[in-house]
Short mmCIF file of C-alpha atoms and ligand atoms in Angstrom, two decimals:
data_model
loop_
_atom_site.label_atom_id
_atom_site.label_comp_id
_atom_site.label_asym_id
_atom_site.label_seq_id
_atom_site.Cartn_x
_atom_site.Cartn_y
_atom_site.Cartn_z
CA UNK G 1 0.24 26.42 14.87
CA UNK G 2 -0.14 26.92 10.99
CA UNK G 3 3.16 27.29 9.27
CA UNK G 4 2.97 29.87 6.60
CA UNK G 5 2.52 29.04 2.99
CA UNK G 6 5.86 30.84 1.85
CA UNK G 7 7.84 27.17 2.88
CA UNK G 8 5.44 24.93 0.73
CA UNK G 9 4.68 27.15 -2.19
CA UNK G 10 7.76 25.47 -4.26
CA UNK G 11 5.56 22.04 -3.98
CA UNK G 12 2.07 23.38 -3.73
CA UNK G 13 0.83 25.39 -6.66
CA UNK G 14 -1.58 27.58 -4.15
CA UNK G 15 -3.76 27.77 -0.96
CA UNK G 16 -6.93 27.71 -3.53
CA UNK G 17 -7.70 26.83 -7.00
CA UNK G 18 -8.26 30.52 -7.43
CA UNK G 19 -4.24 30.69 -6.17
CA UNK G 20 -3.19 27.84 -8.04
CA UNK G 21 -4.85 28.90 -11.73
CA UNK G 22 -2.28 31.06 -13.49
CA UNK G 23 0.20 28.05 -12.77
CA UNK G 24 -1.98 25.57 -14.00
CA UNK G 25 -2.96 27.50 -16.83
CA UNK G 26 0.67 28.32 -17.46
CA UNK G 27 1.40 24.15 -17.23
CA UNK G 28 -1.06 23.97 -20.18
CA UNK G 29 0.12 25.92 -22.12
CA UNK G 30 3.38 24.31 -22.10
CA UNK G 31 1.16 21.62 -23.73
CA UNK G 32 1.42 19.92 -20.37
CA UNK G 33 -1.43 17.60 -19.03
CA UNK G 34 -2.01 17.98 -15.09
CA UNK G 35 -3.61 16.29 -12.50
CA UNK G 36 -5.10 18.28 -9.87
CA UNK G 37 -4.91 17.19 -6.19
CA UNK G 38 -6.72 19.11 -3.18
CA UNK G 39 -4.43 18.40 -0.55
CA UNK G 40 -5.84 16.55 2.79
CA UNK G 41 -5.86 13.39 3.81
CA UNK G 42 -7.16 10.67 7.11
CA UNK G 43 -10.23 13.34 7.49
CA UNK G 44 -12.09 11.79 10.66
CA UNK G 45 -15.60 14.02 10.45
CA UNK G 46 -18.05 14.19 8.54
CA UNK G 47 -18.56 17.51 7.94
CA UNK G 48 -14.96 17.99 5.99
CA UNK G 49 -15.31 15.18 4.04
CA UNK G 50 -18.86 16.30 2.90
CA UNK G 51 -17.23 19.81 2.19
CA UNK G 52 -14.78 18.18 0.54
CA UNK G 53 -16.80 16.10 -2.00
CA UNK G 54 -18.63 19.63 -2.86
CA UNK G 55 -14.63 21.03 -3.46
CA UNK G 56 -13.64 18.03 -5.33
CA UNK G 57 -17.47 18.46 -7.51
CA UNK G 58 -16.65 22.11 -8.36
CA UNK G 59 -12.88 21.23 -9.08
CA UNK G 60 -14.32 18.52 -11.88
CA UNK G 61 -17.07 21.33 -13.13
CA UNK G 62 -14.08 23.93 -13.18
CA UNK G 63 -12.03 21.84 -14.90
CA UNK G 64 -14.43 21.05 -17.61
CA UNK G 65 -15.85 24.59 -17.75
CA UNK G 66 -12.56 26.28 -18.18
CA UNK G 67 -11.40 23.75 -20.92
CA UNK G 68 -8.32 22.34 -18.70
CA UNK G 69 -6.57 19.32 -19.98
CA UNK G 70 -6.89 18.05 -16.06
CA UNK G 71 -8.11 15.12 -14.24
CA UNK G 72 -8.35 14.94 -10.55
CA UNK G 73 -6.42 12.84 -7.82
CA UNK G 74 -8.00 11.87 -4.75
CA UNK G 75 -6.75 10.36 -1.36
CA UNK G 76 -10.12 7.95 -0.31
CA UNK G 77 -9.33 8.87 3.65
CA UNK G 78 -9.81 12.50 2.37
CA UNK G 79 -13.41 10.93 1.50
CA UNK G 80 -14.39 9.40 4.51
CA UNK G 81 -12.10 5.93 4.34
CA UNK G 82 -11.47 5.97 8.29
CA UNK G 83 -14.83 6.80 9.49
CA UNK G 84 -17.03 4.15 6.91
CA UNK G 85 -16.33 2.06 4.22
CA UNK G 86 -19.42 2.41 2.72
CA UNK G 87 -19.33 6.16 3.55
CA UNK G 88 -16.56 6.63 1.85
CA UNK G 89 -17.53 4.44 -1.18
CA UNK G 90 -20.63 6.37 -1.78
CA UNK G 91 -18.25 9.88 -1.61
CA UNK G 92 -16.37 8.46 -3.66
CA UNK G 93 -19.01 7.14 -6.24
CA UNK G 94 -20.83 11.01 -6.19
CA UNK G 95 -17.29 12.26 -7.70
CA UNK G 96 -17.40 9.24 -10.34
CA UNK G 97 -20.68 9.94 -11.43
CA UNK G 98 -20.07 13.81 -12.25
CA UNK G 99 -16.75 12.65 -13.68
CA UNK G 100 -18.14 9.49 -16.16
CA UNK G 101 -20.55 12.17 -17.29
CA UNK G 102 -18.60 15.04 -18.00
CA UNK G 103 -15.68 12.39 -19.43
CA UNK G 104 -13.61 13.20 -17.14
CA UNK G 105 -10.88 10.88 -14.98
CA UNK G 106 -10.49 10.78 -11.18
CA UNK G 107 -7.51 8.81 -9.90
CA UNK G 108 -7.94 7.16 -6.66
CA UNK G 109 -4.38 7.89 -5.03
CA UNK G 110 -2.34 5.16 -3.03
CA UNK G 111 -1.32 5.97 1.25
CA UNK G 112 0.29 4.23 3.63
CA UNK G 113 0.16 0.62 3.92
CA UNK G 114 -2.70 0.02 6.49
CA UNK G 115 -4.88 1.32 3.17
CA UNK G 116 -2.95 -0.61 0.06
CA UNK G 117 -6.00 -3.70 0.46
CA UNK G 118 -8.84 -1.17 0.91
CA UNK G 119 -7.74 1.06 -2.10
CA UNK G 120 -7.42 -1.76 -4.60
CA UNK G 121 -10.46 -3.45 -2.89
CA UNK G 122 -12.32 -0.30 -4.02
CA UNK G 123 -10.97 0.81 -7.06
CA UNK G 124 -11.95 -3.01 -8.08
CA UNK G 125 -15.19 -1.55 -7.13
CA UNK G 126 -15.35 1.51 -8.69
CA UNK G 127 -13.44 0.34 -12.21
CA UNK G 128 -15.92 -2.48 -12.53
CA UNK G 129 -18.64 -0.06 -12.47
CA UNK G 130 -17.14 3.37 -13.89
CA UNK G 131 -14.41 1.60 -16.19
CA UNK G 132 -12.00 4.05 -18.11
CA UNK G 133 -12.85 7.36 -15.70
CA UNK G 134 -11.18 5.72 -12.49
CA UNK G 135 -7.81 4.75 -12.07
CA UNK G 136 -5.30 4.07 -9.07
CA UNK G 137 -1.41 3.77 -7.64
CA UNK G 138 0.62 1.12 -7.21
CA UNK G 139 4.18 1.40 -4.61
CA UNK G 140 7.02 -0.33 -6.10
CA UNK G 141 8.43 -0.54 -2.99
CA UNK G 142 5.98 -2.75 -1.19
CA UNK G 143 6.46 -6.55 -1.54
CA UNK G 144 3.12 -7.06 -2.16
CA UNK G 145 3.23 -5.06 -5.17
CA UNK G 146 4.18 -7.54 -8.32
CA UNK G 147 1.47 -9.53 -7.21
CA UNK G 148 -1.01 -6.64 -7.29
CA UNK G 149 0.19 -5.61 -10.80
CA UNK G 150 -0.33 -8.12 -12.18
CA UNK G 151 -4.08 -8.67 -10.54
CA UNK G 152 -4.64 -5.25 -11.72
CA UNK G 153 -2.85 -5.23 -15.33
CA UNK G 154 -5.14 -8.38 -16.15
CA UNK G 155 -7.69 -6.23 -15.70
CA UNK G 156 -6.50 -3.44 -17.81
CA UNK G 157 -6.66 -1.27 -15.09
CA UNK G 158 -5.12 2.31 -15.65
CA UNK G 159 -1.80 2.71 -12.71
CA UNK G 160 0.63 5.02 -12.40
CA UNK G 161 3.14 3.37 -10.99
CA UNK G 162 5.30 4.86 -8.30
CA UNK G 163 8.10 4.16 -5.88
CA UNK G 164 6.21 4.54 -2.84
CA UNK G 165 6.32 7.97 -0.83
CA UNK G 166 5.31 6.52 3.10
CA UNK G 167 7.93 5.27 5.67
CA UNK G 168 7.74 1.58 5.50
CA UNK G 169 8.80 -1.11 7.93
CA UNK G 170 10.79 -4.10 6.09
CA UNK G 171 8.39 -6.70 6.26
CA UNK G 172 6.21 -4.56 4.44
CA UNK G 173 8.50 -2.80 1.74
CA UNK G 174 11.71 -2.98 0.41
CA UNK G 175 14.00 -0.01 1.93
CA UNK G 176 16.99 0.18 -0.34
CA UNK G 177 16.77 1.90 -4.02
CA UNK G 178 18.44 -0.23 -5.91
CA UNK G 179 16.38 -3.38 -4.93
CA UNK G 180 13.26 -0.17 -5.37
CA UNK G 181 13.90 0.30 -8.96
CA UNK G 182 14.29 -3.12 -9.80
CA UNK G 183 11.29 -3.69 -8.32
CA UNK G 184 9.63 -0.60 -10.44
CA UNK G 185 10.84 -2.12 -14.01
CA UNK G 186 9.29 -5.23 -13.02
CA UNK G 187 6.01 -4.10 -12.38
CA UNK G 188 6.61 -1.11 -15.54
CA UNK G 189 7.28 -4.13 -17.91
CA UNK G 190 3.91 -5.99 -16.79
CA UNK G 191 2.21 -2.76 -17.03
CA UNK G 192 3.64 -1.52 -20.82
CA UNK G 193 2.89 -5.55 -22.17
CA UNK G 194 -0.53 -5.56 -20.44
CA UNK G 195 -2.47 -2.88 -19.80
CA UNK G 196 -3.38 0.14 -22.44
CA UNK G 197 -1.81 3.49 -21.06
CA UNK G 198 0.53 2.85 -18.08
CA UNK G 199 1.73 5.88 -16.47
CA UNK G 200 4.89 6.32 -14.76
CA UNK G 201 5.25 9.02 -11.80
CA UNK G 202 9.26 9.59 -11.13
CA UNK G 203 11.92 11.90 -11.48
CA UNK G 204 14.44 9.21 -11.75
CA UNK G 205 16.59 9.45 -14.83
CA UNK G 206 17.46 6.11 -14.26
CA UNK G 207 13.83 4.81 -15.06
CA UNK G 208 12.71 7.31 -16.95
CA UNK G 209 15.95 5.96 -19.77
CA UNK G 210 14.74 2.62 -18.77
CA UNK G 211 11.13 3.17 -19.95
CA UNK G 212 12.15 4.84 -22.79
CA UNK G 213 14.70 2.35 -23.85
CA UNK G 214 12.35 -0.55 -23.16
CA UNK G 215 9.68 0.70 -25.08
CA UNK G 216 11.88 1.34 -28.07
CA UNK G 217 12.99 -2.39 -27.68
CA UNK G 218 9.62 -3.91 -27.36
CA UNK G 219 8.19 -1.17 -30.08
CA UNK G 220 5.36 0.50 -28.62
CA UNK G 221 4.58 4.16 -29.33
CA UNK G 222 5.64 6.90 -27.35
CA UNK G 223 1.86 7.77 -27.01
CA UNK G 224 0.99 4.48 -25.47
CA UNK G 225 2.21 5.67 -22.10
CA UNK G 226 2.45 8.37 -20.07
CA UNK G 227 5.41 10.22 -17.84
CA UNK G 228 4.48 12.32 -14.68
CA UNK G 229 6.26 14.26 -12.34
CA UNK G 230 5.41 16.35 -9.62
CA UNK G 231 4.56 20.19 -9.95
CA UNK G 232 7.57 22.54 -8.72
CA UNK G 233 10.06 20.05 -9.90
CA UNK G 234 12.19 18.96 -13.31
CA UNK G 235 9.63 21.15 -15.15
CA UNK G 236 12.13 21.64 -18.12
CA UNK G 237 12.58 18.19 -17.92
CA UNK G 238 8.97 17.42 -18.80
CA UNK G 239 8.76 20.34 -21.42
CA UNK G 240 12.03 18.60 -23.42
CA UNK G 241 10.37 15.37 -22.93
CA UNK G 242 6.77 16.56 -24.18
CA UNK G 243 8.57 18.14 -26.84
CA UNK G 244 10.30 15.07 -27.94
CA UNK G 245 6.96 13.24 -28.50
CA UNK G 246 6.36 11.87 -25.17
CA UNK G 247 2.93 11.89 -22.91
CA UNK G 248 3.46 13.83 -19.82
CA UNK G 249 1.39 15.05 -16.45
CA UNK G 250 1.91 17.00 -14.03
CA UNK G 251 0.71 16.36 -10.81
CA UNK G 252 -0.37 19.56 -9.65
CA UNK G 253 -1.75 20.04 -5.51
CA UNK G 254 -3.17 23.45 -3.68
CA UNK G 255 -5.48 23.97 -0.52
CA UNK G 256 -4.59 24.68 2.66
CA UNK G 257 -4.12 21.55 4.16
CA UNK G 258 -0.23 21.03 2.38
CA UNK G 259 1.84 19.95 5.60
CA UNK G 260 1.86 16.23 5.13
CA UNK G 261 2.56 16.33 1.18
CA UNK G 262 5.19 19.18 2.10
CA UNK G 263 6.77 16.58 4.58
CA UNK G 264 6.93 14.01 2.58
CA UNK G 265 8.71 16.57 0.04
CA UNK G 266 11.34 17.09 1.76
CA UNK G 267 11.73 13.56 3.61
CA UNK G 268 12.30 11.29 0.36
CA UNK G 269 15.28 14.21 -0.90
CA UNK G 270 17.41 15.89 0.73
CA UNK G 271 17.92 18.44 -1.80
CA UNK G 272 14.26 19.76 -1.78
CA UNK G 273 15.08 21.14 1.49
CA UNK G 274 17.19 23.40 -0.53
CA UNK G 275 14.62 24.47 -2.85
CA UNK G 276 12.21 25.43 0.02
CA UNK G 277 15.09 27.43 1.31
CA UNK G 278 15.81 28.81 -2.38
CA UNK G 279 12.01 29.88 -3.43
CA UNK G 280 11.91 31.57 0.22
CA UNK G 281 14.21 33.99 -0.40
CA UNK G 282 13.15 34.66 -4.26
CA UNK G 283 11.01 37.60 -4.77
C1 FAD K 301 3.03 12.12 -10.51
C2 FAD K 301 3.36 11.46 -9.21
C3 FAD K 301 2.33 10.97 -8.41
C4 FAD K 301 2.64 10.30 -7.22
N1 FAD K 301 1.64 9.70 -6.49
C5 FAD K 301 1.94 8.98 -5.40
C6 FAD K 301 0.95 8.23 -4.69
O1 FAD K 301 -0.23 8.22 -5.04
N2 FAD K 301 1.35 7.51 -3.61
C7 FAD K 301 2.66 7.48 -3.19
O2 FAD K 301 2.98 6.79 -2.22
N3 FAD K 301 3.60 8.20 -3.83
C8 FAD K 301 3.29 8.94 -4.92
N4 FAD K 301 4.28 9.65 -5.55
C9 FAD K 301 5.61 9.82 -4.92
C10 FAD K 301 6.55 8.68 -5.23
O3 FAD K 301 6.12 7.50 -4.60
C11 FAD K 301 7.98 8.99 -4.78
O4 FAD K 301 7.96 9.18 -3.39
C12 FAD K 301 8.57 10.23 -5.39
O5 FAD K 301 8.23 10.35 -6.75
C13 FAD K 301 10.12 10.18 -5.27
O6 FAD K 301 10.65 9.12 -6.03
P1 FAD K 301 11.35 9.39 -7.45
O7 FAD K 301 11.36 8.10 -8.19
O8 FAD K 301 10.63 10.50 -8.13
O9 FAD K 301 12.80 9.88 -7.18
P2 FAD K 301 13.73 9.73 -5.86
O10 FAD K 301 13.70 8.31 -5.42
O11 FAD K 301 13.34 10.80 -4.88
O12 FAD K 301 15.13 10.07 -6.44
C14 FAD K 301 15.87 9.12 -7.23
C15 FAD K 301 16.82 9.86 -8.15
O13 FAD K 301 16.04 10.58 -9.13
C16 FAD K 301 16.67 11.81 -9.42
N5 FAD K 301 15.80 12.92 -9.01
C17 FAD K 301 14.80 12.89 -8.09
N6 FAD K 301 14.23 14.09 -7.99
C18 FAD K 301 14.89 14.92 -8.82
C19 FAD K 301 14.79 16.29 -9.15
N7 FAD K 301 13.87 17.06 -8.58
N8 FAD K 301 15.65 16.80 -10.05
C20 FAD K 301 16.60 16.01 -10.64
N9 FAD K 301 16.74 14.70 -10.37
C21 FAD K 301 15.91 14.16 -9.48
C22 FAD K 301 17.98 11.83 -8.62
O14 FAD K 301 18.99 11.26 -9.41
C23 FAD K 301 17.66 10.92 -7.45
O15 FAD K 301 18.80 10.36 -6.87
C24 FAD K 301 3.99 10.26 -6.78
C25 FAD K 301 5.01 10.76 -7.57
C26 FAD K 301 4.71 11.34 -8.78
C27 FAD K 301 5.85 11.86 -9.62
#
């Protein structure tokens, strides 16, 4: 049974692009950057994922032909990662080759565990051979994770760095917040000291100060890094902070298939529950 869109639409900018386009043109012209996301993810035939690298091609050539300041964010078992590696690498590389052309960016996006070691194994991949258009996620939360940063940040990869949005088990990830954001400075300091244009995806006050204050103590430029959040929420919050000088993206996702993002919504706070409940009953 399909739940209807009314309970997602505070997280999910619209069931199409053709839905989601006053919003994103709206984000812009808050002189907001986005990322756009179509929403699906562990695909198991062929015949989505194919129709899926055709939505993801017309989402770059949309993009590009109606002047968006947008990249794209992918999830690689939206392109095939659990029915072939090499099937999904070639998906994968179709979208990069449109995108390196055009100058455009495509973000490979980071999922649960089981995929952490084939994500970086093939954004390693993809970066040697497409450089500056690719980038991926890396999950504070994990213990693996300072170890990957810095693999990745000697590379001069481009991550946004994140807390980690999957359940976890504890010999796999860290499950309390402090020990979380502790966790996330580390890896943000390795990232700001070694790689070009980190980006930072959180709503956390408490390391959003901490990048700011960091950066002012180490002196880089508040255009050396970037600060996303997630469409639907703290959107003031990233106009004051785009207004004060500071690089910010919104990650903006639409399509049909919203129910896992929407869960994972509502799972990691318990207030979003109330906004679902809010934007329902607004006209
Ligand atoms: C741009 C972006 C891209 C992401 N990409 C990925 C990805 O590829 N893979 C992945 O696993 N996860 C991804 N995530 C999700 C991420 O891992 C976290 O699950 C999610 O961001 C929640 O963590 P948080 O740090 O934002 O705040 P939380 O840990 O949810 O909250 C911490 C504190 O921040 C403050 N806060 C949080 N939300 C709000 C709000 N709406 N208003 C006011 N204060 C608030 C509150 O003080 C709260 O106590 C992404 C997140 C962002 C922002």
């Amino acid at each position: 049974m399909k739940l209807p869109f009314v309970l997602a639409k505070r997280f999910v900018a619209g069931e199409s692009f053709e839905e989601a386009a006053p919003k994103v043109q709206y984000l812009n012209d808050q002189n907001l950057k986005l990322t756009l996301d179509l929403l699906g993810e562990n695909v198991k035939d062929k015949e989505t994922v194919d129709r899926t690298v055709t939505a993801y091609i017309d989402l770059l050539n949309g993009i590009k032909k109606q002047g968006l300041l947008s990249s794209i964010s992918i999830k690689l078992t939206m392109l095939g990662l659990d029915i072939d590696i090499d099937y999904c690498r070639d998906n994968l590389y179709q979208l990069l080759d449109v995108a390196k052309k055009q100058d455009q960016f495509v973000r490979i996006d980071m999922e649960g565990s089981p995929y952490t070691q084939l994500t970086i194994d093939m954004f390693k991949d993809a970066f040697a051979k497409y450089g500056r258009h690719v980038g991926t996620v890396l999950q504070s939360m994990l213990h693996r994770t300072l170890d990957d940063t810095r693999d990745l940040a000697e590379l001069g990869a481009d991550i946004r760095l994140v807390k980690g949005a999957y359940k976890e088990p504890s010999d796999i990830a860290l499950q309390n917040m402090p020990a979380i954001r502790e966790a996330y400075k580390e890896c943000a300091k390795i990232l700001l000291d070694k790689t070009p244009f980190p980006r930072f995806g959180t709503h956390d006050d408490e390391l959003i100060n901490w990048v700011k204050d960091y950066t002012v103590e180490k002196n880089i430029a508040k255009d050396r890094f970037e600060l996303q959040m997630l469409y639907g929420l703290r959107e003031d919050t990233m106009i004051e902070l785009t207004k004060d000088g500071y690089k910010t993206r919104v990650y903006v996702p639409f399509g049909t298939d919203w129910f896992p993002y929407f869960t994972r919504r509502l799972m990691e706070r318990k207030e979003n529950i109330w906004f679902v409940f809010s934007t329902m009953f607004k006209k």
